[in-house]
mmCIF file of C-alpha atoms in Angstrom:
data_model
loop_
_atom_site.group_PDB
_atom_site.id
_atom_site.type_symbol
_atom_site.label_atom_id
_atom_site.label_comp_id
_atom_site.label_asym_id
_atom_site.label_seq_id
_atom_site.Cartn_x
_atom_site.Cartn_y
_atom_site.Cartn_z
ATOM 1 C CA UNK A 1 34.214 -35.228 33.739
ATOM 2 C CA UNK A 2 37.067 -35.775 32.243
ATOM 3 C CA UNK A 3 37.136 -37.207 28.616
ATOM 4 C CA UNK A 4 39.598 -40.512 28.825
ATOM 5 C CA UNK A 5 38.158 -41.435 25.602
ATOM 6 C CA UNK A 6 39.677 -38.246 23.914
ATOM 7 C CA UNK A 7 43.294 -39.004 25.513
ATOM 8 C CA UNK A 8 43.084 -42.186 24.555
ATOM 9 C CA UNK A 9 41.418 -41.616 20.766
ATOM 10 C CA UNK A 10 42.428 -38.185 20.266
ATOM 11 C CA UNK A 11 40.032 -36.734 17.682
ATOM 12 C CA UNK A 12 40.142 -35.873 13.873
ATOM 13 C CA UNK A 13 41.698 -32.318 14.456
ATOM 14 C CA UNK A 14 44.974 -33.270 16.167
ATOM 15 C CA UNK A 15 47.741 -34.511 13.882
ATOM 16 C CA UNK A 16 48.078 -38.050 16.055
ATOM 17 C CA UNK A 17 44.596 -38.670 15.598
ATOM 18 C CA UNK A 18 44.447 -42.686 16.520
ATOM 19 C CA UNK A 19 47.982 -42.718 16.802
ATOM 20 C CA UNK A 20 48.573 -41.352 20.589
ATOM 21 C CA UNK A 21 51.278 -40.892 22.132
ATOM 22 C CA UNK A 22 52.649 -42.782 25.496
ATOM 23 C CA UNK A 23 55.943 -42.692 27.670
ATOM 24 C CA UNK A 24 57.411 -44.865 29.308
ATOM 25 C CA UNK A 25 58.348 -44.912 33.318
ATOM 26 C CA UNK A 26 60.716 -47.334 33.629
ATOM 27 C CA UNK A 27 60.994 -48.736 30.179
ATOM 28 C CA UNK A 28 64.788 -50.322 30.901
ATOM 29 C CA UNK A 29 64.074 -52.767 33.966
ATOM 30 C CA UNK A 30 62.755 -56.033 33.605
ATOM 31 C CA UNK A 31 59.192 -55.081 33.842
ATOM 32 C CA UNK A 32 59.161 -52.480 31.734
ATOM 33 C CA UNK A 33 61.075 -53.507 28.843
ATOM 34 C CA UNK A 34 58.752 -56.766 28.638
ATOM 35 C CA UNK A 35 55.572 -54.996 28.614
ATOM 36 C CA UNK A 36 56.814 -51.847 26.608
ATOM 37 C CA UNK A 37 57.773 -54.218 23.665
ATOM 38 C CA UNK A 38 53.782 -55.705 24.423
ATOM 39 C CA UNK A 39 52.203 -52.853 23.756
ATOM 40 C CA UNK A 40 54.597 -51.661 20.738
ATOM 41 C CA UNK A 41 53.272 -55.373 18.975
ATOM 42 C CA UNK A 42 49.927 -54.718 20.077
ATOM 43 C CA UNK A 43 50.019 -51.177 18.313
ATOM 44 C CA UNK A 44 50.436 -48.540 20.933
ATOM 45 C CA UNK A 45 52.416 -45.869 20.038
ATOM 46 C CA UNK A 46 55.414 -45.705 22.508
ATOM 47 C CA UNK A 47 57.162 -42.687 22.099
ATOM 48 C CA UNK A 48 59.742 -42.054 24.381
ATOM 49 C CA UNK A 49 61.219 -44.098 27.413
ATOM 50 C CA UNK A 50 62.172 -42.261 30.748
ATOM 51 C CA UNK A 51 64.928 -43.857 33.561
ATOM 52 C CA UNK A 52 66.999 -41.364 35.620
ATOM 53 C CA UNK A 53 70.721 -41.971 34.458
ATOM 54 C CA UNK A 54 69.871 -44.095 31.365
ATOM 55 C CA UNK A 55 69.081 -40.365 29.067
ATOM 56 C CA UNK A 56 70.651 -40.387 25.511
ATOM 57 C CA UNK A 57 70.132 -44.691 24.989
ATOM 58 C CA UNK A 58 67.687 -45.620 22.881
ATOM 59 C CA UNK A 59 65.609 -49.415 23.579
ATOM 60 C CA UNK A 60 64.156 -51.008 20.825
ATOM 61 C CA UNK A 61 64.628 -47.056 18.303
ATOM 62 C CA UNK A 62 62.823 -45.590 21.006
ATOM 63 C CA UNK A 63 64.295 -42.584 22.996
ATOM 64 C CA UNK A 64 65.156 -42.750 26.638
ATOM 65 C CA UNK A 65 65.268 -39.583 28.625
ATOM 66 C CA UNK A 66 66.352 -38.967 32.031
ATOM 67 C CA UNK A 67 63.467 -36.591 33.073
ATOM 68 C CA UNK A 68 59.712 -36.575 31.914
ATOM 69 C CA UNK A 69 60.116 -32.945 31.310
ATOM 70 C CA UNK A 70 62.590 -34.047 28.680
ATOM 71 C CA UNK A 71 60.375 -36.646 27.229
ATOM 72 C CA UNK A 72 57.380 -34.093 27.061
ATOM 73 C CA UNK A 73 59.019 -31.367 26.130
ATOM 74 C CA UNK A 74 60.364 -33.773 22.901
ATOM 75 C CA UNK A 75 57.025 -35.486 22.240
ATOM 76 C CA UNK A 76 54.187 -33.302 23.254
ATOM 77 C CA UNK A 77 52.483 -36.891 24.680
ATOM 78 C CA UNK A 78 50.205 -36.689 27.022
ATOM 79 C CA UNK A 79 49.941 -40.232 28.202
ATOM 80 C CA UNK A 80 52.321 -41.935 30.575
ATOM 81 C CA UNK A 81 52.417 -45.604 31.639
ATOM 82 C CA UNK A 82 54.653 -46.507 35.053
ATOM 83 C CA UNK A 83 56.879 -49.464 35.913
ATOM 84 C CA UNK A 84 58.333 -48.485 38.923
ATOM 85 C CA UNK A 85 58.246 -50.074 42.198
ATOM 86 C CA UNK A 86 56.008 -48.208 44.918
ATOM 87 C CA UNK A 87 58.656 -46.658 46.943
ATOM 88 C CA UNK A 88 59.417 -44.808 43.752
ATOM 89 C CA UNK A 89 55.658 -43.966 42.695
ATOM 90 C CA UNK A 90 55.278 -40.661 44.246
ATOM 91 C CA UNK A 91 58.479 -38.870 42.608
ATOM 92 C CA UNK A 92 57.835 -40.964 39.496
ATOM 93 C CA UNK A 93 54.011 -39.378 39.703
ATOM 94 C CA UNK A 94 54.733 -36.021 40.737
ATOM 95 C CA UNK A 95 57.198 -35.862 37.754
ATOM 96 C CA UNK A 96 54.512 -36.503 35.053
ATOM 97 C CA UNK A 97 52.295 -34.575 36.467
ATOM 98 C CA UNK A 98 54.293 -31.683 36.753
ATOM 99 C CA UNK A 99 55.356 -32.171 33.266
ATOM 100 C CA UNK A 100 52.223 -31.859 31.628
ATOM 101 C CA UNK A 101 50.828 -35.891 31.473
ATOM 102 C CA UNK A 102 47.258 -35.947 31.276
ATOM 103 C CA UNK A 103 46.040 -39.990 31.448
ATOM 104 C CA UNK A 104 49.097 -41.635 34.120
ATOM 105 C CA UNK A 105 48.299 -45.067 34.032
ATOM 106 C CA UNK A 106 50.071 -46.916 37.678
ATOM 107 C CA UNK A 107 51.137 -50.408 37.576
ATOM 108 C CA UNK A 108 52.741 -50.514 40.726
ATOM 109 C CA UNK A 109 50.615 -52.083 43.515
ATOM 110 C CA UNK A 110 51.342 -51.535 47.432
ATOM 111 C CA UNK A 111 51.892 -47.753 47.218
ATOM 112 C CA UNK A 112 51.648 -46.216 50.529
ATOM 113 C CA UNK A 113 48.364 -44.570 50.832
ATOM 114 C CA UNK A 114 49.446 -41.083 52.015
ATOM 115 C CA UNK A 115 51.323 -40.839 48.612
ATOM 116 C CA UNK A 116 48.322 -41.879 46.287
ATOM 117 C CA UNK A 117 46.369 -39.095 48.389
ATOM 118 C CA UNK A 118 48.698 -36.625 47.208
ATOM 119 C CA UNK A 119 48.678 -37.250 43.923
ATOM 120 C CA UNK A 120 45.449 -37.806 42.889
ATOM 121 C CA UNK A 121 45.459 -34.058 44.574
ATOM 122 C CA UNK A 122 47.814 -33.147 42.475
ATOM 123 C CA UNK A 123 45.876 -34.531 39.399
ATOM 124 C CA UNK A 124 42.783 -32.519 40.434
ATOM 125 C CA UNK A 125 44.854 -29.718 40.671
ATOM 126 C CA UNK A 126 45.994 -30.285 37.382
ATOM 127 C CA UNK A 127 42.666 -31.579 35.279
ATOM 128 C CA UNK A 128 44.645 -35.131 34.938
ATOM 129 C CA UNK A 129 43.399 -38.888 35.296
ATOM 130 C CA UNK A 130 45.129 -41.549 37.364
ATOM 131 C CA UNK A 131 44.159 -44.954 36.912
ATOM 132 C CA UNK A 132 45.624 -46.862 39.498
ATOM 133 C CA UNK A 133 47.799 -47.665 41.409
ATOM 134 C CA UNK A 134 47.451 -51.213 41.296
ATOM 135 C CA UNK A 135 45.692 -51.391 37.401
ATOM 136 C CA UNK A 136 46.185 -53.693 34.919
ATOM 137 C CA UNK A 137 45.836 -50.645 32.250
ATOM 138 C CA UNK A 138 43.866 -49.255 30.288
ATOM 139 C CA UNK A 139 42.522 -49.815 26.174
ATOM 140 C CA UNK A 140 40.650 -49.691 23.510
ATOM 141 C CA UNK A 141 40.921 -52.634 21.920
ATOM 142 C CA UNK A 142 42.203 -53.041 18.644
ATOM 143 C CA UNK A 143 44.043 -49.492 18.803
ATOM 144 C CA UNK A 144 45.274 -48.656 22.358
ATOM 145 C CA UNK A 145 46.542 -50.969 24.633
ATOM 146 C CA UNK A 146 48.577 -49.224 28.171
ATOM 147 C CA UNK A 147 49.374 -51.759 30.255
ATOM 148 C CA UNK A 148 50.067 -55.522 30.701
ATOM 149 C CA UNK A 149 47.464 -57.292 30.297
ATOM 150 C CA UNK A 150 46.627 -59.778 27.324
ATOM 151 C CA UNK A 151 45.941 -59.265 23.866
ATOM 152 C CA UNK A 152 43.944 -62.263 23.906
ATOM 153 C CA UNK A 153 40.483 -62.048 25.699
ATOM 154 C CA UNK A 154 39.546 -58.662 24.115
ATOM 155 C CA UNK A 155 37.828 -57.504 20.543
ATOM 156 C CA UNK A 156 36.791 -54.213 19.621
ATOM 157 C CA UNK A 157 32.796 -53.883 20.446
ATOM 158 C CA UNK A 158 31.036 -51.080 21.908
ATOM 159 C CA UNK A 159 30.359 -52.979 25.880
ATOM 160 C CA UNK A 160 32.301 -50.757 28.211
ATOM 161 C CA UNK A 161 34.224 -53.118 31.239
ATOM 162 C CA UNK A 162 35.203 -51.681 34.833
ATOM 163 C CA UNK A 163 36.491 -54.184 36.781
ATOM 164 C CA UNK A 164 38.810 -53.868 40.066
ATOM 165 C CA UNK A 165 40.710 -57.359 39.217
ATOM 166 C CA UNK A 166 42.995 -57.899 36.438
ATOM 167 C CA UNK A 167 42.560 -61.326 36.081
ATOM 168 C CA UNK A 168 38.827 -61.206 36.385
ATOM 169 C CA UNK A 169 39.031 -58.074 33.600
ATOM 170 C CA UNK A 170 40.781 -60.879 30.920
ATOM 171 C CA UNK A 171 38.558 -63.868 31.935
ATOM 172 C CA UNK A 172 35.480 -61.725 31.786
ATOM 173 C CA UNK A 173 36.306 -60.215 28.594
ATOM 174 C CA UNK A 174 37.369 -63.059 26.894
ATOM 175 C CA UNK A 175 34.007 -64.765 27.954
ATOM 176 C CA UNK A 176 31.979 -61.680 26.644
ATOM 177 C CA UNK A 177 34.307 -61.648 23.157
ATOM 178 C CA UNK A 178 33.451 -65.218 22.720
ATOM 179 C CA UNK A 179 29.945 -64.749 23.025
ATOM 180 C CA UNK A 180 30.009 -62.421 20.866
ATOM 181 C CA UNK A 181 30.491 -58.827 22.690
ATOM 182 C CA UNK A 182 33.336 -57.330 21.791
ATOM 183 C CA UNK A 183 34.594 -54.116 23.640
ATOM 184 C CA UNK A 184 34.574 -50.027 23.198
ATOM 185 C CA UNK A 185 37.105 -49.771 26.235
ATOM 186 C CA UNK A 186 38.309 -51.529 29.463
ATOM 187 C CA UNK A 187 39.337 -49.712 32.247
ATOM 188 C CA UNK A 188 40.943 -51.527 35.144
ATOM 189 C CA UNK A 189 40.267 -49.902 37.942
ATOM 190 C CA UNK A 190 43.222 -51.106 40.365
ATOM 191 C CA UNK A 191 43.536 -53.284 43.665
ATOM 192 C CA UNK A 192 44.856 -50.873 46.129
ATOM 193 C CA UNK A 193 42.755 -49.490 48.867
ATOM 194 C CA UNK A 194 42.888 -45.893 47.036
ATOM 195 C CA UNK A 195 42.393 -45.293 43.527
ATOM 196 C CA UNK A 196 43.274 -42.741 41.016
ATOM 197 C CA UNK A 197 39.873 -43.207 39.360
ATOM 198 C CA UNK A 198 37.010 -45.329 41.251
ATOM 199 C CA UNK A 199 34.358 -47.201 39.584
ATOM 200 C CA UNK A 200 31.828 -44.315 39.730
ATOM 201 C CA UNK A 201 35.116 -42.233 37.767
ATOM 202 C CA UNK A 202 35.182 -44.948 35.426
ATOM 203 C CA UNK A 203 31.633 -44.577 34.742
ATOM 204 C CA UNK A 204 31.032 -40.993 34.073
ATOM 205 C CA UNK A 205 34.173 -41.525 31.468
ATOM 206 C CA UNK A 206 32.129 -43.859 29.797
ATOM 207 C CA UNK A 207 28.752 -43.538 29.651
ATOM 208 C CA UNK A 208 28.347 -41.240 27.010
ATOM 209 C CA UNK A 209 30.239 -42.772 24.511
ATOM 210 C CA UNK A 210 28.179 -42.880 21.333
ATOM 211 C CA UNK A 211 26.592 -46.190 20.337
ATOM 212 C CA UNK A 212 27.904 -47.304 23.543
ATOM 213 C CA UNK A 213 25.999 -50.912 23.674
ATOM 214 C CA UNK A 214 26.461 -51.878 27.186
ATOM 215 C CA UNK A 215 28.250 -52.049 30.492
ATOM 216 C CA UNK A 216 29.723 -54.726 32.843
ATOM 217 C CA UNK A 217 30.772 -54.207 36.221
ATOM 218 C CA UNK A 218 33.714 -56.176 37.837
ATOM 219 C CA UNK A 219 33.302 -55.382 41.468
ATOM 220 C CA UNK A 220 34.916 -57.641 44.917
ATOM 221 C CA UNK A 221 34.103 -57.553 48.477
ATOM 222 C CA UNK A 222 35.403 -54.705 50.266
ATOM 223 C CA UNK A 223 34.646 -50.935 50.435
ATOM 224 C CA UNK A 224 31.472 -49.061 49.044
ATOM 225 C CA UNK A 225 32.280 -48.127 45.204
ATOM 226 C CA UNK A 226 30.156 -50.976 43.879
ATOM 227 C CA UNK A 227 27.227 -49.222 46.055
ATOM 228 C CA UNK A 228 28.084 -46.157 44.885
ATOM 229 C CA UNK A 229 28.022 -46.755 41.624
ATOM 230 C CA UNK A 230 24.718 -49.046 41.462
ATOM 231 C CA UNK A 231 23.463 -45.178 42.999
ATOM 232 C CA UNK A 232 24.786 -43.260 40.824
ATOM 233 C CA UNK A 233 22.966 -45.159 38.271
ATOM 234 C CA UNK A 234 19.925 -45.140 39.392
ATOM 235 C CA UNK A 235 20.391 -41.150 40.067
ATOM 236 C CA UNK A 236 21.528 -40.631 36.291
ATOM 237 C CA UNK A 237 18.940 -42.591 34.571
ATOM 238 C CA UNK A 238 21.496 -44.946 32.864
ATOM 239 C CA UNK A 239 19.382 -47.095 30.497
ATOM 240 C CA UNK A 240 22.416 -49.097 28.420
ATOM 241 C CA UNK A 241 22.247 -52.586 29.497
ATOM 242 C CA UNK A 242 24.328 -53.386 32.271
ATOM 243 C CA UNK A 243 25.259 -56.446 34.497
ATOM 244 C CA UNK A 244 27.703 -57.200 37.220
ATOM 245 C CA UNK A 245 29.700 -59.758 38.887
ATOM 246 C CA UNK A 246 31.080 -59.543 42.479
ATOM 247 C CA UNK A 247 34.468 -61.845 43.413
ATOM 248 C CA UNK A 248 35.095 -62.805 47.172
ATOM 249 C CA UNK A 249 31.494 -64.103 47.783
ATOM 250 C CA UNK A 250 32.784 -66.936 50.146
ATOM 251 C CA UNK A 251 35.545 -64.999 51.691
ATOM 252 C CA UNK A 252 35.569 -64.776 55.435
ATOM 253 C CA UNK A 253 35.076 -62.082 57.108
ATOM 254 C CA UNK A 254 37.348 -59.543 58.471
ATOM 255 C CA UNK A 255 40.243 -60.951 56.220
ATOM 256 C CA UNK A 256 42.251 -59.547 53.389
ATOM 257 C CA UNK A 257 41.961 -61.540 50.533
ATOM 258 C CA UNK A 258 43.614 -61.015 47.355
ATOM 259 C CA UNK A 259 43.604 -57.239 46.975
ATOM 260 C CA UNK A 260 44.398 -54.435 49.892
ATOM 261 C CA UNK A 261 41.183 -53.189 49.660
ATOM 262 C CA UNK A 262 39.258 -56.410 49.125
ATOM 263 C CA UNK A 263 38.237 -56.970 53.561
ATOM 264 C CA UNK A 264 34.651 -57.198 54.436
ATOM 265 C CA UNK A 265 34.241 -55.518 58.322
ATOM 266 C CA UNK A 266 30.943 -56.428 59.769
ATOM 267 C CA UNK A 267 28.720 -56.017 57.011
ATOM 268 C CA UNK A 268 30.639 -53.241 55.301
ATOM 269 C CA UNK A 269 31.906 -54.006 52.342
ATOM 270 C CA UNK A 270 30.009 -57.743 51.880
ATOM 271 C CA UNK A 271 29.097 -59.413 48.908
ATOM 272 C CA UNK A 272 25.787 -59.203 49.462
ATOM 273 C CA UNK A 273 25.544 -55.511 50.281
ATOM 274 C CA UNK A 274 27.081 -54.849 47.027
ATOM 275 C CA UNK A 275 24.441 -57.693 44.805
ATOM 276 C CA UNK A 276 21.276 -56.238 46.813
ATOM 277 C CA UNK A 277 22.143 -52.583 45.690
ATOM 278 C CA UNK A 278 23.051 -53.704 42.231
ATOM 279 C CA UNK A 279 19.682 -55.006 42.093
ATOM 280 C CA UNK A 280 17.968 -52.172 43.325
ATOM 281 C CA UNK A 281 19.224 -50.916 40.431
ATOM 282 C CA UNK A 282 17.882 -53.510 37.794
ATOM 283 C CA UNK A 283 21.179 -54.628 37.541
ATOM 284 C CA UNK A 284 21.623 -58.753 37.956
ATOM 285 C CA UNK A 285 24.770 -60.082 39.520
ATOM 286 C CA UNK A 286 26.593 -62.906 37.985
ATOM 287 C CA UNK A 287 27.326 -65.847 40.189
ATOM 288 C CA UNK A 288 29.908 -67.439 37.295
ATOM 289 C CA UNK A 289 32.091 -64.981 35.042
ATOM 290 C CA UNK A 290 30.967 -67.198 32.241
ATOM 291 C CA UNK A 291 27.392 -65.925 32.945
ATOM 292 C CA UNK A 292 28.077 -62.303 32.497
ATOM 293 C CA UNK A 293 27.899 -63.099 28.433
ATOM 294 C CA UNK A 294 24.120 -64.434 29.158
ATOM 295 C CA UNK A 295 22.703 -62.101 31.362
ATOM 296 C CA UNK A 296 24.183 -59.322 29.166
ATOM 297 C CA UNK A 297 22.315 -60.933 25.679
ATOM 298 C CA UNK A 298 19.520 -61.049 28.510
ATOM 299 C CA UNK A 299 19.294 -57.416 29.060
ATOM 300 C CA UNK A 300 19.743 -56.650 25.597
ATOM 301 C CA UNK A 301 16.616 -58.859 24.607
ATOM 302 C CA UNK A 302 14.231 -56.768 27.513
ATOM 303 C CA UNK A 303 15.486 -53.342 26.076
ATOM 304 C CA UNK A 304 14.758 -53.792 22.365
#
């Protein structure tokens, strides 16, 4: 599998070791520019900016570019974070990919399927990792932050968090920082009905990181991948502590709510499909977010 940890770490050998390098897709609109100058206070090294006609400016010292081969070709990054709206994903996508990018991280939410399908063929293709579309980012806090989400709710730990909302990623996190937990990585796994990397992905990108402490699952209604993963779990032999909360409980059936992908059809998809597999696999299911914080210290008491 893939090492995300490497892209997003490096390692001792290579001359940015801790310092990696990200682009920018759409660092000049409104979007962009606000969360671009986030992640430059939070610490993330931006490195170059790409918008088609806007090559040779500079925003905030940092070069724009009008092509990613440009920006590669100048920086040697291997990371790229998009703000571009959906119509513009695929050519924004194929760009990077084509230009070497190794970790795209993609904000934009509502991309047409067909054109996540062909990229994340395109990323196979090429050995690279999509998270997204639809993501609130990616981090390791206290070093890497590449995306928008808050500085706030997270502290460097070593409990690994997959979670398919944003919102529920920062409330969860924030809940398991005060209690205590602080975080090796967060991966936010995206919204739309197709993702770059699905919670299962997430997983075997994490699970081996050393002194990894734990792992918390932010699943919703809708789809298979929390079913997947509680499988894959069981198939591994995953000891590390790990709980799980599930969003949409009370949500009707056979209507969106919140997220594309978040529908329950029959009994596909339903909350309680997803908490009886989880608990096939020894894993308990929060009711609360606050509870994730207790059933976690729980878990950690049985296994020592």
């Amino acid at each position: 599998m893939k090492d995300i940890m490497a892209l997003l770490r490096g390692t001792p050998d290579e001359e940015d070791y801790k310092n990696k390098g990200v682009i920018v897709q759409g660092i000049t609109g409104a979007y962009g520019s606000l969360h671009t100058r986030n992640m430059i206070s939070y610490g993330t090294n931006i490195v170059a900016g790409v918008t088609p006609g806007k090559g040779g400016q500079k925003f905030e010292e940092i070069p724009v570019y009008d092509t990613m081969k440009e920006a590669v070709d100048a920086t040697r990054a291997r990371i790229s974070i998009m703000y571009v709206p959906a119509k513009f994903f695929l050519g924004a996508a194929t760009e990077a990919l084509e230009a070497g990018i190794k970790l795209l991280v993609a904000i934009p939410e509502h991309v047409p399927v067909r054109d996540t399908m062909k990229i994340l063929e395109m990323a196979e293709q090429k050995g690279a990792i999509v998270i997204g579309p639809n993501t609130p980012g990616v981090m390791i806090p206290e070093l890497i932050k590449i995306g928008i989400m808050p500085a706030m709710p997270f502290k460097a730990g070593n409990i690994a968090v997959l979670s398919k909302s944003g919102t529920l990623l920062y409330e969860i996190s924030d809940a398991l920082t005060s209690s205590g937990f602080g975080q090796a990585v967060t991966i936010g796994i995206g919204g739309d009905p197709v993702n770059g990397t699905r919670l299962v992905d997430a997983f075997e990108m994490v699970k081996n990181i050393p002194d990894l402490g734990g792992l918390v699952v932010v699943g919703e209604i809708g789809g298979d991948s929390e079913e997947i993963l509680a499988q894959k779990i069981m198939d591994c032999g995953f000891e590390k502590p790990t709980v799980a909360y599930i969003a949409g409980r009370a949500a009707p059936k056979e209507k969106r709510m919140g997220h594309a992908g978040a529908i329950v059809m029959g009994t596909y998809g339903s909350a309680e499909s997803k908490i009886s597999m989880f608990n096939k696999a020894n894993i308990p299911v929060a009711k609360r977010p606050a509870e994730v914080p207790v059933l976690l210290a729980g878990k950690m008491e049985k296994s020592d």
